[in-house]
mmCIF file of C-alpha atoms and ligand atoms in Angstrom:
data_model
loop_
_atom_site.group_PDB
_atom_site.id
_atom_site.type_symbol
_atom_site.label_atom_id
_atom_site.label_comp_id
_atom_site.label_asym_id
_atom_site.label_seq_id
_atom_site.Cartn_x
_atom_site.Cartn_y
_atom_site.Cartn_z
ATOM 1 C CA MET Q 1 100.432 90.499 98.909
ATOM 2 C CA GLN Q 2 100.799 91.535 102.326
ATOM 3 C CA SER Q 3 103.127 94.321 103.610
ATOM 4 C CA PRO Q 4 106.276 92.498 105.209
ATOM 5 C CA PRO Q 5 106.009 92.186 108.841
ATOM 6 C CA GLY Q 6 108.508 94.713 110.726
ATOM 7 C CA ILE Q 7 109.166 96.521 107.767
ATOM 8 C CA GLN Q 8 109.418 100.650 108.109
ATOM 9 C CA ILE Q 9 110.251 102.568 105.312
ATOM 10 C CA ARG Q 10 111.921 106.152 105.902
ATOM 11 C CA PRO Q 11 114.046 108.652 104.628
ATOM 12 C CA MET Q 12 117.446 107.770 103.764
ATOM 13 C CA THR Q 13 119.856 110.265 106.035
ATOM 14 C CA SER Q 14 123.760 110.061 106.202
ATOM 15 C CA GLU Q 15 123.294 108.039 108.665
ATOM 16 C CA ASP Q 16 122.666 105.193 106.595
ATOM 17 C CA ILE Q 17 125.032 105.581 103.832
ATOM 18 C CA GLU Q 18 127.510 103.097 105.532
ATOM 19 C CA GLN Q 19 125.042 100.151 105.193
ATOM 20 C CA VAL Q 20 123.592 101.386 101.846
ATOM 21 C CA LEU Q 21 126.940 101.376 100.361
ATOM 22 C CA HIS Q 22 127.440 97.885 101.417
ATOM 23 C CA ILE Q 23 123.881 96.272 99.911
ATOM 24 C CA GLU Q 24 124.590 98.191 97.033
ATOM 25 C CA GLN Q 25 128.402 96.620 96.686
ATOM 26 C CA ALA Q 26 126.822 93.439 97.296
ATOM 27 C CA SER Q 27 124.119 93.762 94.395
ATOM 28 C CA PHE Q 28 125.722 95.726 91.536
ATOM 29 C CA PRO Q 29 128.767 94.883 89.146
ATOM 30 C CA LEU Q 30 129.242 98.817 89.113
ATOM 31 C CA PRO Q 31 128.214 100.183 92.384
ATOM 32 C CA TRP Q 32 127.252 103.912 93.208
ATOM 33 C CA THR Q 33 129.856 105.214 95.539
ATOM 34 C CA ARG Q 34 129.449 107.299 98.145
ATOM 35 C CA GLU Q 35 129.467 110.481 96.799
ATOM 36 C CA HIS Q 36 126.590 109.251 94.249
ATOM 37 C CA PHE Q 37 124.361 108.426 97.616
ATOM 38 C CA VAL Q 38 125.596 112.220 99.169
ATOM 39 C CA SER Q 39 124.376 114.089 96.269
ATOM 40 C CA GLU Q 40 120.713 111.977 96.371
ATOM 41 C CA LEU Q 41 120.560 113.358 99.795
ATOM 42 C CA GLU Q 42 120.982 116.459 99.092
ATOM 43 C CA ALA Q 43 119.813 117.102 95.494
ATOM 44 C CA ARG Q 44 116.453 118.835 95.615
ATOM 45 C CA HIS Q 45 113.956 116.513 92.933
ATOM 46 C CA SER Q 46 116.005 113.389 94.724
ATOM 47 C CA PHE Q 47 113.874 111.100 97.249
ATOM 48 C CA PRO Q 48 115.742 108.282 98.931
ATOM 49 C CA TYR Q 49 114.460 105.685 101.227
ATOM 50 C CA VAL Q 50 115.436 103.135 102.933
ATOM 51 C CA ALA Q 51 113.711 100.040 104.322
ATOM 52 C CA VAL Q 52 114.002 99.313 107.661
ATOM 53 C CA THR Q 53 114.187 96.522 110.156
ATOM 54 C CA ASP Q 54 115.007 96.244 113.723
ATOM 55 C CA GLY Q 55 116.971 99.341 113.509
ATOM 56 C CA ILE Q 56 118.703 97.918 110.250
ATOM 57 C CA VAL Q 57 118.756 98.930 106.644
ATOM 58 C CA ALA Q 58 117.308 95.742 104.461
ATOM 59 C CA GLY Q 59 117.030 98.001 101.440
ATOM 60 C CA TYR Q 60 116.453 101.190 99.913
ATOM 61 C CA VAL Q 61 115.511 102.707 96.502
ATOM 62 C CA CYS Q 62 116.658 106.430 95.288
ATOM 63 C CA LEU Q 63 113.601 108.469 93.186
ATOM 64 C CA MET Q 64 114.328 111.394 91.546
ATOM 65 C CA SER Q 65 111.067 113.457 90.531
ATOM 66 C CA LEU Q 66 111.344 116.514 88.160
ATOM 67 C CA PHE Q 67 107.907 117.799 86.549
ATOM 68 C CA GLU Q 68 105.731 115.484 85.049
ATOM 69 C CA GLU Q 69 108.579 112.489 85.319
ATOM 70 C CA ALA Q 70 109.622 110.317 87.765
ATOM 71 C CA GLN Q 71 112.477 107.984 87.738
ATOM 72 C CA ILE Q 72 113.431 104.829 89.818
ATOM 73 C CA LEU Q 73 117.691 105.883 89.802
ATOM 74 C CA ASP Q 74 118.385 102.951 92.360
ATOM 75 C CA ILE Q 75 116.964 99.847 94.477
ATOM 76 C CA ALA Q 76 118.593 97.050 95.982
ATOM 77 C CA VAL Q 77 117.619 95.147 98.962
ATOM 78 C CA ALA Q 78 120.166 93.232 101.096
ATOM 79 C CA PRO Q 79 121.082 89.686 99.674
ATOM 80 C CA GLU Q 80 119.701 87.811 102.686
ATOM 81 C CA MET Q 81 116.539 90.121 102.704
ATOM 82 C CA ARG Q 82 115.406 89.399 99.314
ATOM 83 C CA GLY Q 83 112.307 87.555 98.402
ATOM 84 C CA ARG Q 84 110.310 88.653 101.154
ATOM 85 C CA GLY Q 85 108.209 91.797 99.635
ATOM 86 C CA ILE Q 86 110.839 94.248 100.448
ATOM 87 C CA ALA Q 87 111.899 95.768 97.068
ATOM 88 C CA GLN Q 88 107.740 95.605 96.287
ATOM 89 C CA GLU Q 89 106.924 97.822 99.192
ATOM 90 C CA LEU Q 90 109.753 100.199 98.025
ATOM 91 C CA LEU Q 91 108.623 100.631 94.968
ATOM 92 C CA GLY Q 92 104.995 101.100 96.464
ATOM 93 C CA HIS Q 93 106.134 103.789 98.459
ATOM 94 C CA ALA Q 94 108.530 105.750 95.398
ATOM 95 C CA ILE Q 95 104.990 105.218 93.047
ATOM 96 C CA ALA Q 96 103.218 107.171 96.144
ATOM 97 C CA VAL Q 97 105.857 109.599 96.319
ATOM 98 C CA ALA Q 98 105.857 110.126 92.958
ATOM 99 C CA ARG Q 99 102.223 110.787 92.602
ATOM 100 C CA GLU Q 100 102.382 113.070 95.949
ATOM 101 C CA LYS Q 101 105.368 115.053 93.330
ATOM 102 C CA GLU Q 102 102.450 115.136 90.850
ATOM 103 C CA ALA Q 103 104.766 113.357 88.141
ATOM 104 C CA GLU Q 104 102.713 111.808 85.545
ATOM 105 C CA LEU Q 105 105.307 108.677 84.659
ATOM 106 C CA LEU Q 106 107.331 106.666 87.255
ATOM 107 C CA ALA Q 107 110.305 105.070 84.559
ATOM 108 C CA LEU Q 108 113.238 103.317 85.216
ATOM 109 C CA GLU Q 109 116.060 100.950 83.303
ATOM 110 C CA VAL Q 110 117.394 97.494 84.221
ATOM 111 C CA ARG Q 111 119.530 94.996 82.784
ATOM 112 C CA VAL Q 112 117.854 92.669 79.597
ATOM 113 C CA SER Q 113 118.939 89.779 82.212
ATOM 114 C CA ASN Q 114 117.593 90.812 85.495
ATOM 115 C CA ILE Q 115 114.665 88.608 84.874
ATOM 116 C CA SER Q 116 113.256 88.537 88.668
ATOM 117 C CA ALA Q 117 113.652 92.431 88.987
ATOM 118 C CA ILE Q 118 111.931 92.580 85.311
ATOM 119 C CA ALA Q 119 108.987 90.126 86.975
ATOM 120 C CA LEU Q 120 108.537 92.296 89.919
ATOM 121 C CA TYR Q 121 108.145 95.516 88.097
ATOM 122 C CA GLU Q 122 105.663 94.111 85.515
ATOM 123 C CA ARG Q 123 103.673 92.979 88.836
ATOM 124 C CA LEU Q 124 103.549 96.059 89.788
ATOM 125 C CA GLY Q 125 102.235 97.501 86.566
ATOM 126 C CA PHE Q 126 105.476 98.439 84.724
ATOM 127 C CA VAL Q 127 105.323 98.209 81.036
ATOM 128 C CA ARG Q 128 108.203 97.934 78.811
ATOM 129 C CA THR Q 129 108.728 100.869 76.325
ATOM 130 C CA GLY Q 130 112.149 100.360 75.011
ATOM 131 C CA LEU Q 131 115.576 98.870 74.657
ATOM 132 C CA ARG Q 132 118.848 100.383 74.929
ATOM 133 C CA GLN Q 133 121.283 98.643 73.327
ATOM 134 C CA LYS Q 134 124.542 97.871 74.631
ATOM 135 C CA TYR Q 135 124.041 100.141 77.668
ATOM 136 C CA TYR Q 136 125.600 98.517 80.863
ATOM 137 C CA GLU Q 137 129.513 98.530 80.416
ATOM 138 C CA GLY Q 138 128.959 98.868 76.733
ATOM 139 C CA ARG Q 139 127.562 95.071 76.392
ATOM 140 C CA GLU Q 140 124.429 94.473 77.821
ATOM 141 C CA ASP Q 141 121.174 96.259 76.794
ATOM 142 C CA ALA Q 142 119.008 97.737 79.120
ATOM 143 C CA VAL Q 143 114.953 97.281 79.135
ATOM 144 C CA LEU Q 144 113.237 100.876 79.458
ATOM 145 C CA MET Q 145 110.210 100.528 81.398
ATOM 146 C CA GLU Q 146 107.417 103.250 83.099
ATOM 147 C CA LYS Q 147 104.090 103.236 84.955
ATOM 148 C CA ARG Q 148 101.633 105.729 84.681
ATOM 149 C CA VAL Q 149 101.180 107.081 88.034
HETATM 150 C C1 COA J 1 115.622 92.734 92.369
HETATM 151 C C2 COA J 1 115.500 93.019 94.143
HETATM 152 C C3 COA J 1 115.411 94.524 94.256
HETATM 153 C C4 COA J 1 114.319 92.937 94.528
HETATM 154 O O1 COA J 1 113.871 92.649 96.214
HETATM 155 P P1 COA J 1 113.213 91.742 96.857
HETATM 156 O O2 COA J 1 112.951 92.245 98.156
HETATM 157 O O3 COA J 1 113.757 90.049 96.700
HETATM 158 O O4 COA J 1 111.752 91.828 96.442
HETATM 159 P P2 COA J 1 110.429 91.384 96.711
HETATM 160 O O5 COA J 1 110.575 90.248 97.732
HETATM 161 O O6 COA J 1 109.643 92.613 96.722
HETATM 162 O O7 COA J 1 110.040 90.547 95.254
HETATM 163 C C5 COA J 1 110.793 89.438 95.092
HETATM 164 C C6 COA J 1 110.110 88.197 94.623
HETATM 165 O O8 COA J 1 110.094 88.096 95.944
HETATM 166 C C7 COA J 1 108.687 86.840 96.255
HETATM 167 N N1 COA J 1 107.906 87.321 97.389
HETATM 168 C C8 COA J 1 107.708 88.902 97.864
HETATM 169 N N2 COA J 1 106.980 88.561 98.739
HETATM 170 C C9 COA J 1 107.526 87.446 99.534
HETATM 171 C C10 COA J 1 106.842 86.681 100.450
HETATM 172 N N3 COA J 1 106.456 87.390 101.417
HETATM 173 N N4 COA J 1 107.450 84.997 100.271
HETATM 174 C C11 COA J 1 107.456 84.606 99.464
HETATM 175 N N5 COA J 1 107.947 85.390 98.634
HETATM 176 C C12 COA J 1 107.839 86.580 98.111
HETATM 177 C C13 COA J 1 108.140 87.753 94.975
HETATM 178 O O9 COA J 1 107.313 87.161 94.504
HETATM 179 C C14 COA J 1 108.932 88.003 93.926
HETATM 180 O O10 COA J 1 109.628 86.372 92.977
HETATM 181 P P3 COA J 1 110.238 86.332 92.476
HETATM 182 O O11 COA J 1 111.396 87.175 92.174
HETATM 183 O O12 COA J 1 110.852 85.057 92.014
HETATM 184 O O13 COA J 1 109.567 86.379 90.813
HETATM 185 C C15 COA J 1 116.439 92.118 94.561
HETATM 186 O O14 COA J 1 117.081 91.406 94.113
HETATM 187 C C16 COA J 1 118.084 93.169 94.606
HETATM 188 O O15 COA J 1 118.265 94.197 95.037
HETATM 189 N N6 COA J 1 118.834 92.767 93.649
HETATM 190 C C17 COA J 1 120.026 93.321 92.905
HETATM 191 C C18 COA J 1 119.884 94.623 92.661
HETATM 192 C C19 COA J 1 119.159 95.069 91.100
HETATM 193 O O16 COA J 1 118.930 94.113 90.345
HETATM 194 N N7 COA J 1 118.297 95.759 91.587
HETATM 195 C C20 COA J 1 117.313 96.308 90.486
HETATM 196 C C21 COA J 1 117.992 96.810 89.515
HETATM 197 S S1 COA J 1 117.009 97.438 87.991
#
């Protein structure tokens, strides 16, 4: 698939947080707070990126990379910008950064009901490695996935 036209991926800055929070709140039942994103900006092993189009934040990914394991902690795309390959682009970037940091594995957790996200991860070479039972709100299972980078 071709990269979406006009999308630029760059490191997240504190000026992006307002727009990021807006997308986060539209995307998750238990959204991360401002403090979560501030700490991602400050943490030594965290690498948050935004996808920007026409100067507007369309999506973001928070990557953590520590020794041999990297993890996708959070990823979302603004509802009106979905289905254009932006998440795929963000994930491709996260995979490249994980490699650069010399991680061997990139892992993530996803709700078992999030069929389209799971399909996207599988398309990018992630495989299911387990299930964390009742992980979300004590009710929904998490699928654990990883990709060798
Ligand atoms: C999951 C999520 C990040 C995907 O973002 P996205 O930018 O829509 O993802 P992509 O466009 O890269 O790929 C998703 C779909 O668009 C399709 N697509 C990608 N590029 C396309 C294009 N140029 N034209 C048409 N369709 C395209 C893909 O085939 C894929 O289809 P499918 O979902 O029907 O299988 C987004 O839905 C989201 O923010 N969801 C809420 C938060 C969430 O669930 N995050 C993941 C938690 S683990």
